CSV table of C-alpha atoms in Angstrom, one decimal:
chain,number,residue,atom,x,y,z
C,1,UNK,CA,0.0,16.5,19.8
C,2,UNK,CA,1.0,20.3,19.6
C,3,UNK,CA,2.9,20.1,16.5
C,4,UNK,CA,-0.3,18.4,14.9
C,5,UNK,CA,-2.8,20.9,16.3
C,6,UNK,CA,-0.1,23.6,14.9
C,7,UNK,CA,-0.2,21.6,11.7
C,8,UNK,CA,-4.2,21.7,11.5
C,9,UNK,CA,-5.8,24.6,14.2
C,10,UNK,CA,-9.0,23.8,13.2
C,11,UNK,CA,-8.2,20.0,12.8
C,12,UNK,CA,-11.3,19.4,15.6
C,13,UNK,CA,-13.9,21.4,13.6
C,14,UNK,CA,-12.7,19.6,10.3
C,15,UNK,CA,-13.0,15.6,12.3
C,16,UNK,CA,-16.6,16.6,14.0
C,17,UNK,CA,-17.6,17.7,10.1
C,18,UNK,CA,-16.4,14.5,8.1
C,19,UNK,CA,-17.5,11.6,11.1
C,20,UNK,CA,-21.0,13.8,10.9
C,21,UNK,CA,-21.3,13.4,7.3
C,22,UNK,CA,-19.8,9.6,7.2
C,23,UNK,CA,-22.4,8.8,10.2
C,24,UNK,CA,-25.3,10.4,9.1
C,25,UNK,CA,-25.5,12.6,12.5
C,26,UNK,CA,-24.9,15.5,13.7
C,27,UNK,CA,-22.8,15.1,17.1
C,28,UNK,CA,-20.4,17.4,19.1
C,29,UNK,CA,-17.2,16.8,19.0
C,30,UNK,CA,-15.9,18.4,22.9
C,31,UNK,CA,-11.6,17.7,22.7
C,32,UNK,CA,-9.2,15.4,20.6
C,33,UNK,CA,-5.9,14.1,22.3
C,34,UNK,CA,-3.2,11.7,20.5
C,35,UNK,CA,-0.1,10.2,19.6
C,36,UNK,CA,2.2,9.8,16.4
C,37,UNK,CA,1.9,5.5,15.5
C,38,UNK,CA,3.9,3.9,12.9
C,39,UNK,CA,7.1,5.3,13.3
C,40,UNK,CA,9.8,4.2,11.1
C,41,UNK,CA,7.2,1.8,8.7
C,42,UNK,CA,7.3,4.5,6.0
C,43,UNK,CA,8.9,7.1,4.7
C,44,UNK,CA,6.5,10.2,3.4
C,45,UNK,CA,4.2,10.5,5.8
C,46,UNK,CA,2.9,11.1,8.9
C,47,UNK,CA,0.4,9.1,11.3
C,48,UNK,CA,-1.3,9.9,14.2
C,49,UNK,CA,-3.8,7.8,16.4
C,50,UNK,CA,-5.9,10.4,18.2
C,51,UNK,CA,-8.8,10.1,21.3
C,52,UNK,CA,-12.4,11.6,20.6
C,53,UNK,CA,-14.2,13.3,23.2
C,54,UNK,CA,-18.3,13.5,22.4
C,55,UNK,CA,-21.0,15.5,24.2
C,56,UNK,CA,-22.9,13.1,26.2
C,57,UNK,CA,-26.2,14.2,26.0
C,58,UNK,CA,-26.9,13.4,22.0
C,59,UNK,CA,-28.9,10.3,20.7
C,60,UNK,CA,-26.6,7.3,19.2
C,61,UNK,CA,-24.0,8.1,21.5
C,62,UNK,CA,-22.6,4.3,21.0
C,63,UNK,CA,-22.0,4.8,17.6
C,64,UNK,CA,-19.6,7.5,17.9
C,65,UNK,CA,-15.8,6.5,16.9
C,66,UNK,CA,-13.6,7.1,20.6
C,67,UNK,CA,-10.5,6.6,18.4
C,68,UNK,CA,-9.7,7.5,15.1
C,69,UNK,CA,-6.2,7.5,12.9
C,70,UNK,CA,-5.3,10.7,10.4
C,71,UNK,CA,-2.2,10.5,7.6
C,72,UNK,CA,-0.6,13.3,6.1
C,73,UNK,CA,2.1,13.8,4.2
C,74,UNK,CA,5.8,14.2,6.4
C,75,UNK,CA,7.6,17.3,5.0
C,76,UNK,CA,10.1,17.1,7.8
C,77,UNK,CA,12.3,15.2,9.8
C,78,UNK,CA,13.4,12.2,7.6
C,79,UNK,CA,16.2,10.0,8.2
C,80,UNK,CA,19.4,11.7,6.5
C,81,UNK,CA,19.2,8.8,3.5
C,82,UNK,CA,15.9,10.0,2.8
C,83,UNK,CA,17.0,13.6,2.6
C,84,UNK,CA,20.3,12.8,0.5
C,85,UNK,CA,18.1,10.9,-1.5
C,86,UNK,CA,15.2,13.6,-1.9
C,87,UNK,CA,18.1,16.2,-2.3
C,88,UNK,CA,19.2,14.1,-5.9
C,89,UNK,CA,15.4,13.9,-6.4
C,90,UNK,CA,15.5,17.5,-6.5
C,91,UNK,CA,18.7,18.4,-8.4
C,92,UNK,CA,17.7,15.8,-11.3
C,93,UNK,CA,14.1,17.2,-11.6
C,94,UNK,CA,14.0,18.9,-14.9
C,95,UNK,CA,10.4,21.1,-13.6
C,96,UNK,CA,11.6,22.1,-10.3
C,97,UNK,CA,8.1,23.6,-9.7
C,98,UNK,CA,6.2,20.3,-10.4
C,99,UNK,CA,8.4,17.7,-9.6
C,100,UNK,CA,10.3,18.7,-6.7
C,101,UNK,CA,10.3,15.6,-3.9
C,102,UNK,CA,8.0,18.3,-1.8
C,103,UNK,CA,5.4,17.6,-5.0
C,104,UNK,CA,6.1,14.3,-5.0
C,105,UNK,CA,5.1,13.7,-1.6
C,106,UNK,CA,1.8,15.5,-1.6
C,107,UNK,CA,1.3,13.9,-4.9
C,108,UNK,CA,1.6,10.1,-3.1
C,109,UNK,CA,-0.6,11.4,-0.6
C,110,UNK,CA,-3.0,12.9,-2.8
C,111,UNK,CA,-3.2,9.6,-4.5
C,112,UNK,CA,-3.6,7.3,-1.5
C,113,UNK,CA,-7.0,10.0,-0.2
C,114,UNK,CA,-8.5,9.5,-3.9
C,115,UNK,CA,-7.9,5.2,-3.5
C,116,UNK,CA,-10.1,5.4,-0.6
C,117,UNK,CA,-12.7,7.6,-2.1
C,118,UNK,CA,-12.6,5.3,-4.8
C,119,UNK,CA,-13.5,2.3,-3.1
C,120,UNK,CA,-15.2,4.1,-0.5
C,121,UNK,CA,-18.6,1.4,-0.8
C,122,UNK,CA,-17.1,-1.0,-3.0
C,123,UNK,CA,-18.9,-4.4,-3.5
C,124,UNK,CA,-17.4,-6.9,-2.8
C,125,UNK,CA,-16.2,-5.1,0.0
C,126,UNK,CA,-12.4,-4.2,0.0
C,127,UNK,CA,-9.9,-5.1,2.5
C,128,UNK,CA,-9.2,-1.4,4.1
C,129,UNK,CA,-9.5,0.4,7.1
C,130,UNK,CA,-13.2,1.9,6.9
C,131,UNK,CA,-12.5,5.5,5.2
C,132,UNK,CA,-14.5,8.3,6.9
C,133,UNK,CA,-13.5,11.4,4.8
C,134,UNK,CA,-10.9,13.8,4.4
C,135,UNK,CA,-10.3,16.7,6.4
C,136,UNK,CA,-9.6,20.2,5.1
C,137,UNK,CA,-6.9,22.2,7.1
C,138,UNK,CA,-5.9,24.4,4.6
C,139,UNK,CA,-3.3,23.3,2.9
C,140,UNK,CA,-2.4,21.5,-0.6
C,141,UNK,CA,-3.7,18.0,0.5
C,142,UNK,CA,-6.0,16.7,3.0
C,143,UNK,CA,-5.7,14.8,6.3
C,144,UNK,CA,-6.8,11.2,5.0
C,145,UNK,CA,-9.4,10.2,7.7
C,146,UNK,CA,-10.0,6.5,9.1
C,147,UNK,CA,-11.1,3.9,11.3
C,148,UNK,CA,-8.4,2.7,14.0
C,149,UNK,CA,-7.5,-0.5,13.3
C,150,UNK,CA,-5.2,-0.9,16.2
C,151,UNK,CA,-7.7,-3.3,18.9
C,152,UNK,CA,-8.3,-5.4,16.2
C,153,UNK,CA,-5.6,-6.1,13.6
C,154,UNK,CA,-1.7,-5.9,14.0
C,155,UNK,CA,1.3,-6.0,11.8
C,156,UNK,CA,3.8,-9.3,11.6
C,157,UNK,CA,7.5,-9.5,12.5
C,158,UNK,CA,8.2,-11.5,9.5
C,159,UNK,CA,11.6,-10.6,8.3
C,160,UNK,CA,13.5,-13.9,9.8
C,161,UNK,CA,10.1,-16.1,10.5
C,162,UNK,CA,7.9,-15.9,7.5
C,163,UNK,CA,3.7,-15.6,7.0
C,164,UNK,CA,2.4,-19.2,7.5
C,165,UNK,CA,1.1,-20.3,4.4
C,166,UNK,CA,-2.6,-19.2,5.3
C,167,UNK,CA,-1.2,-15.6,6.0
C,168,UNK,CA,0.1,-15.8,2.2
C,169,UNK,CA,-3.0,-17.2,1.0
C,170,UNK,CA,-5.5,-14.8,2.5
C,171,UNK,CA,-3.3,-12.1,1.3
C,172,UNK,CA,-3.4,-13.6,-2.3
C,173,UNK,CA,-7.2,-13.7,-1.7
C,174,UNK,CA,-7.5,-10.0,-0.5
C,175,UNK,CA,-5.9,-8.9,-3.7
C,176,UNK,CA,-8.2,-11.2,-5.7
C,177,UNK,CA,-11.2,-8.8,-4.2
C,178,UNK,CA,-8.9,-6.3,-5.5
C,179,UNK,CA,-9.2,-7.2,-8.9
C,180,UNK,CA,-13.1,-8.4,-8.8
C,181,UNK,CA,-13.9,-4.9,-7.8
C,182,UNK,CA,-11.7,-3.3,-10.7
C,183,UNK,CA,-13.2,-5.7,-13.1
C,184,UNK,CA,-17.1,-5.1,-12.4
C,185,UNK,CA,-16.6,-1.3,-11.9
C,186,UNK,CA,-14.2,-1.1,-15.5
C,187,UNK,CA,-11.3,0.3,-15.3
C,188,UNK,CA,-12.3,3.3,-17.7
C,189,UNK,CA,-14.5,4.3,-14.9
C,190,UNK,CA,-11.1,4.3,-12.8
C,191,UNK,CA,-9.0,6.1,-15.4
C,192,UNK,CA,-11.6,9.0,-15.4
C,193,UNK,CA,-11.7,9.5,-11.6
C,194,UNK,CA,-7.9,9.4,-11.5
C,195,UNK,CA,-6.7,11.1,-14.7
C,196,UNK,CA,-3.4,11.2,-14.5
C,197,UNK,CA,-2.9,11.4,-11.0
C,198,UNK,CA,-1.6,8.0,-10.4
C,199,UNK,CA,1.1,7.9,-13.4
C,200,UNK,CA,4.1,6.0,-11.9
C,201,UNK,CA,7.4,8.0,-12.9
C,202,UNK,CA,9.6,4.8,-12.7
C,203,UNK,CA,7.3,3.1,-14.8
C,204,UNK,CA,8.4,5.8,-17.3
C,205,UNK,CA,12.2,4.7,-16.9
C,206,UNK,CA,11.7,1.5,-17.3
C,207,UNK,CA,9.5,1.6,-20.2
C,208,UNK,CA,12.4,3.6,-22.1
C,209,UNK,CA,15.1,1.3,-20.8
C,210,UNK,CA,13.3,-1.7,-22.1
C,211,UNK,CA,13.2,0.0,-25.8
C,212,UNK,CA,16.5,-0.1,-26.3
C,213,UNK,CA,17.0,-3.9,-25.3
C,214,UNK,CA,16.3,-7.0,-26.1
C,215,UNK,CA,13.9,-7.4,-23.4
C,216,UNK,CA,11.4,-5.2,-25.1
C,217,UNK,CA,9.9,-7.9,-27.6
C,218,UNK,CA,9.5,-10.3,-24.5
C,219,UNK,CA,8.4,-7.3,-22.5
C,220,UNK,CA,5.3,-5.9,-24.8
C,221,UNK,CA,4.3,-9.5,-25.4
C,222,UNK,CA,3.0,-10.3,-22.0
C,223,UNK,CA,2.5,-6.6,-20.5
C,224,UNK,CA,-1.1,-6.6,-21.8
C,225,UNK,CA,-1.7,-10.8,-21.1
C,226,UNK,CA,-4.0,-10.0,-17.7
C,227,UNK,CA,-6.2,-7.0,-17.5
C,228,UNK,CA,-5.4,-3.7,-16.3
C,229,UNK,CA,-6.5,-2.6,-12.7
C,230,UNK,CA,-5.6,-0.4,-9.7
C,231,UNK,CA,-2.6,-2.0,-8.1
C,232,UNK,CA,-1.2,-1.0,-4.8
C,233,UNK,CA,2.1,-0.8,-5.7
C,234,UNK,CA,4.5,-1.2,-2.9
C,235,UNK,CA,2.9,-4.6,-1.4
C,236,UNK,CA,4.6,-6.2,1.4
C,237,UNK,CA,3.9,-7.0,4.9
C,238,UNK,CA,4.5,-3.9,7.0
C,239,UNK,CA,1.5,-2.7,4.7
C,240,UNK,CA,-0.9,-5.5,5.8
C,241,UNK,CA,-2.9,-5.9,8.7
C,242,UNK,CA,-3.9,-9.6,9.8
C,243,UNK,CA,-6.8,-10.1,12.6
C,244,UNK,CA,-5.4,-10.3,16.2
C,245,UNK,CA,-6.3,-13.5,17.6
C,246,UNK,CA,-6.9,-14.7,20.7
C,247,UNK,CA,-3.3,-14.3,22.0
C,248,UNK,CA,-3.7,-10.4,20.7
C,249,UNK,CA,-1.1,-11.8,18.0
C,250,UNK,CA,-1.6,-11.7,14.1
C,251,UNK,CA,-3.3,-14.5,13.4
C,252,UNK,CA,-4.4,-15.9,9.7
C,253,UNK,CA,-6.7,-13.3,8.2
C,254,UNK,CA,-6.2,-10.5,6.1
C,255,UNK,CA,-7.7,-7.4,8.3
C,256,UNK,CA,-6.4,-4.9,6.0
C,257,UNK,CA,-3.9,-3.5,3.2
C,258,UNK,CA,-2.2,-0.3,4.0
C,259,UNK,CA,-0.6,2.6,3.2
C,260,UNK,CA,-1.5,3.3,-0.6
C,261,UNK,CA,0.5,5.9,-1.8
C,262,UNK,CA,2.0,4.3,-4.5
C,263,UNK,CA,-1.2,2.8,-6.4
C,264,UNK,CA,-1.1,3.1,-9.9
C,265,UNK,CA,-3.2,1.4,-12.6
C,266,UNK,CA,-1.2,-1.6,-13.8
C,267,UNK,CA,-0.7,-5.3,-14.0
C,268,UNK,CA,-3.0,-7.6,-11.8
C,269,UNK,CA,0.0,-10.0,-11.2
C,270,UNK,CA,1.9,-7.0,-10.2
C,271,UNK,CA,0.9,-6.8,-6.4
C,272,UNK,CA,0.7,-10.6,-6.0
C,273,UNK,CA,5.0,-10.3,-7.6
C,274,UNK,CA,5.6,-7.6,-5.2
C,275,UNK,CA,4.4,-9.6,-2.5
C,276,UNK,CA,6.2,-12.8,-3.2
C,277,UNK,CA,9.3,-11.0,-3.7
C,278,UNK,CA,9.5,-9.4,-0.9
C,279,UNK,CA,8.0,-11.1,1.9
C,280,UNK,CA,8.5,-14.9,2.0
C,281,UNK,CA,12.2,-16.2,2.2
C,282,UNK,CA,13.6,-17.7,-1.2
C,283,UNK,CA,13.1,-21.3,0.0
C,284,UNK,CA,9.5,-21.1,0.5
C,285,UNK,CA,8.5,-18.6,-2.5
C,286,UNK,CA,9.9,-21.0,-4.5
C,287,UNK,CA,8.5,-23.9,-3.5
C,288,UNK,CA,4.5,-22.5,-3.1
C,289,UNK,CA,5.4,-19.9,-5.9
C,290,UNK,CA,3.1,-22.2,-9.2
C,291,UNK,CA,0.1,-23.0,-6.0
C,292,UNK,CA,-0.3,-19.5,-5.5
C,293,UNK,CA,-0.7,-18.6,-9.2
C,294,UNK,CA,-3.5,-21.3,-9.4
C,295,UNK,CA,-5.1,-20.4,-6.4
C,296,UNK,CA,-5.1,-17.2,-7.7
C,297,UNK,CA,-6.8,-18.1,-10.5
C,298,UNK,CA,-9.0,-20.3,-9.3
C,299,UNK,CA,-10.4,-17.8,-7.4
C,300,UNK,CA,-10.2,-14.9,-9.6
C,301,UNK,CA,-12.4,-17.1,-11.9
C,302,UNK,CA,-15.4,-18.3,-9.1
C,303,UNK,CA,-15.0,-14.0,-8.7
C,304,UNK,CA,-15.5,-12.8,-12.6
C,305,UNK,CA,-16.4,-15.4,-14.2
C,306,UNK,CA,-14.7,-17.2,-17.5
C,307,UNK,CA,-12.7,-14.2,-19.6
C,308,UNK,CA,-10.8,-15.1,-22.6
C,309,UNK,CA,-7.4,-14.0,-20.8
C,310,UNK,CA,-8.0,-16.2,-17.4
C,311,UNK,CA,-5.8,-18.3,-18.8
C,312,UNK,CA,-3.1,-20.3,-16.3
C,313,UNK,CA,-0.7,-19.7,-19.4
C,314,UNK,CA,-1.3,-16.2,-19.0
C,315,UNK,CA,-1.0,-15.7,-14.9
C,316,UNK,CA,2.4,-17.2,-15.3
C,317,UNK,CA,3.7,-15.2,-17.9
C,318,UNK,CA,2.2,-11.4,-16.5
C,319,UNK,CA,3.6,-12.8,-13.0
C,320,UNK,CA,7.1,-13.6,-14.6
C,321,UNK,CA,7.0,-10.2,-16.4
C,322,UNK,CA,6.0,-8.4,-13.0
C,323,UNK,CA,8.3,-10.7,-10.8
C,324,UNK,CA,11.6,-9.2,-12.6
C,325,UNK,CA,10.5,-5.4,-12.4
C,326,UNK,CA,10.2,-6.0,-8.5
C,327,UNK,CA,13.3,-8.1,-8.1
C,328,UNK,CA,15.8,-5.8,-9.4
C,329,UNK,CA,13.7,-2.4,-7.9
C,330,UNK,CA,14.0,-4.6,-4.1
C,331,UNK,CA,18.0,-4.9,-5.1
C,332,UNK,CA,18.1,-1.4,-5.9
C,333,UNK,CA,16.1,-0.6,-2.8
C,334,UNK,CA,18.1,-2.4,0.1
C,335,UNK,CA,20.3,0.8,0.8
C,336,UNK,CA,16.8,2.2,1.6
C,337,UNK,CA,15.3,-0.6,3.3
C,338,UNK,CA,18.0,-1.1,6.0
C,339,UNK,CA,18.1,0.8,8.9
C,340,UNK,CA,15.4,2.7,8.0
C,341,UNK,CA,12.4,0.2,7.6
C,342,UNK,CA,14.1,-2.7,8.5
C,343,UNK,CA,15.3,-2.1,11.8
C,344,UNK,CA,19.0,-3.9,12.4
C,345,UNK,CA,19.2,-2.9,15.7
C,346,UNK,CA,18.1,-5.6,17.3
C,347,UNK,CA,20.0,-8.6,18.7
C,348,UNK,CA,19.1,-10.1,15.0
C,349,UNK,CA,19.8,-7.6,13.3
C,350,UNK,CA,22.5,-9.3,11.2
C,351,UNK,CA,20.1,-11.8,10.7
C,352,UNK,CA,17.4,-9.7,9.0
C,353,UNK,CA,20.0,-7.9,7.2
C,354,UNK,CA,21.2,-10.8,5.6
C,355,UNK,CA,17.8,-12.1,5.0
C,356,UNK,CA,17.0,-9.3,2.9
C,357,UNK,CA,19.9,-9.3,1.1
C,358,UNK,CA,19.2,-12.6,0.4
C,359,UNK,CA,15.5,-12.4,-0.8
C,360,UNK,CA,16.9,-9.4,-3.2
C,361,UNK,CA,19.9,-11.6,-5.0
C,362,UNK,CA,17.6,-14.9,-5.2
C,363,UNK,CA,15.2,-12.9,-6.9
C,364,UNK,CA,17.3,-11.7,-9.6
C,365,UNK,CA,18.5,-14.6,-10.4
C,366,UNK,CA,15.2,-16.2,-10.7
C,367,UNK,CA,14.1,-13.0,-12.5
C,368,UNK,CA,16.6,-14.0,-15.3
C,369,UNK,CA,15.9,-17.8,-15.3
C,370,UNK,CA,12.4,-16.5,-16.5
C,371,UNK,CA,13.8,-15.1,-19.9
């Protein structure tokens, strides 16, 4: 809690002014305590779950948030891969001053704080932690502000186990809301609050790889098949919260999706790839794979309404296109992933290593059976 209140002095000044102007009141804020949560689930930031103290002699007292959770962007004490990696990052970068990893970082974050304002009192109401502002400390990016989730939704240990099918299909439905709320707001509306904030660098790469390949005719053919929305962009279950149930574990329901740093506007197929790729084993993707893209459908449909590319034809053919970008980016990942993420030491931890590794090969192949 001291290096946070060294982070952010006046970090108690800046909460009691944003929960005043998300509540409507105008409460006093007496002390703040907390703890860093989420260690070792990401990479560029930092998370803390902090204790409210309130004066007890102001009207709507039981309305006051006695827990809250703040994110801001980790500038320090990575693993050593993610500093050998962020030191190439930095030797390659062409604009040292713009696109240093230090730039990139804020730059996530900065993109993750204007999601949230984005959807902040979106109808139908988004799957998300309930955002309560952002906090000014001074510094090139805000502390991202939000409700703690912690009492009433928890993470899954799917790695060797799997989401049940309902897990996968309330997650399929969460990103369906997703796309209703893109589609009724119009995406021109998004481009103009995000400018160019949420351009995706690797997109980049692998738009200029594809030019000088076969793949591009097959590539431009299907890329514009679905419409365009706000996609999350690194989709997989350490970044969704399910409802606790009774036993206080996650049960079926979709509570939340997390951590958006990496939301960009692209493909609506491309969160429901990232999410098959990665988080069911190769067995069972495969076999509920063509039920998911109808349910998803299906849904999407009873959502929108009839548009001239619903089309099953199409879901299948923006999913395929979607599928292979994520397949070969998990491969390339896997260095990444283990050790750091995924924890291998554990008594399975050969076990979820070689799960992994086996999601990421059966993936490519499939990618290339889809040519």
């Amino acid at each position: 809690m001291k290096a946070l209140l060294h982070e952010a002095p006046d970090l108690k000044a800046g909460l009691e002014k944003e929960l005043n102007r998300h509540f409507g009141r105008k409460w006093t804020l007496t002390g703040i305590d907390g703890h860093v949560i989420g260690e070792k689930q990401g990479f560029v930031c930092q998370i803390y779950r902090l204790v409210l103290s309130w004066k007890h002699d102001e009207e709507g007292g039981a309305d006051q948030p006695l827990t809250v959770i703040v994110k801001f962007p980790q500038l320090a004490a990575q693993t050593e891969l993610i500093k050998e990696i962020f030191h190439k990052f930095d030797e390659a970068a062409t604009k040292p001053e713009e696109q240093s990893s230090h730039h990139f970082v804020i730059r996530m974050h900065n993109d993750e704080c204007l999601f949230y304002s984005l959807l902040e009192g979106s109808v139908p109401p988004f799957p998300l932690a309930t955002f309560y502002g952002l906090v000014d400390i001074g510094k090139p990016f805000k502390m991202l502000l939000m409700e703690d989730l912690t009492g009433s939704a928890c993470l899954t240990n799917d790695l060797l186990h799997g989401l049940s099918d309902e897990q996968v299909y309330s997650v399929v439905d969460a990103l369906n809301v997703d796309v209703t709320v893109m589609l009724r707001a119009g995406l021109a509306e998004a481009r103009k609050m995000t400018s160019d904030k949420m351009s995706c660098d690797e997109f980049d790469v692998i738009e200029s790889f594809l030019s000088r390949n076969t793949l591009h005719e097959w590539y431009v053919t299907t890329v514009k098949l679905m419409p365009a929305v706000l996609v999350h962009g690194d989709l997989w279950s350490n970044n969704i919260l399910f409802e606790r149930n009774e036993s206080g574990q996650a049960g079926n329901k979709v509570k939340a999706l997390i951590d958006w740093q990496a939301c960009c506007i692209g493909s609506s197929l491309e969160d429901v790839a990232h999410f098959l790729c990665g988080a069911l084993s190769t067995p069972r993707r495969r076999a509920i794979e063509e039920a998911i893209l109808q349910h998803y459908l299906t849904r999407l449909i009873e959502r929108v309404g009839p548009m001239p590319q619903l089309t099953l034809g199409n879901v299948r053919r923006q999913y395929r296109r979607c599928f292979r970008q994520n397949a070969y980016m998990l491969l390339s990942l896997i260095p990444m992933l283990i050790g750091n993420v995924i924890d291998t030491n554990v008594p399975d931890g050969a076990e979820r290593k070689d799960e992994l590794i086996s999601r990421a090969v059966n993936a490519c192949h499939d990618a290339m059976s889809f040519m």
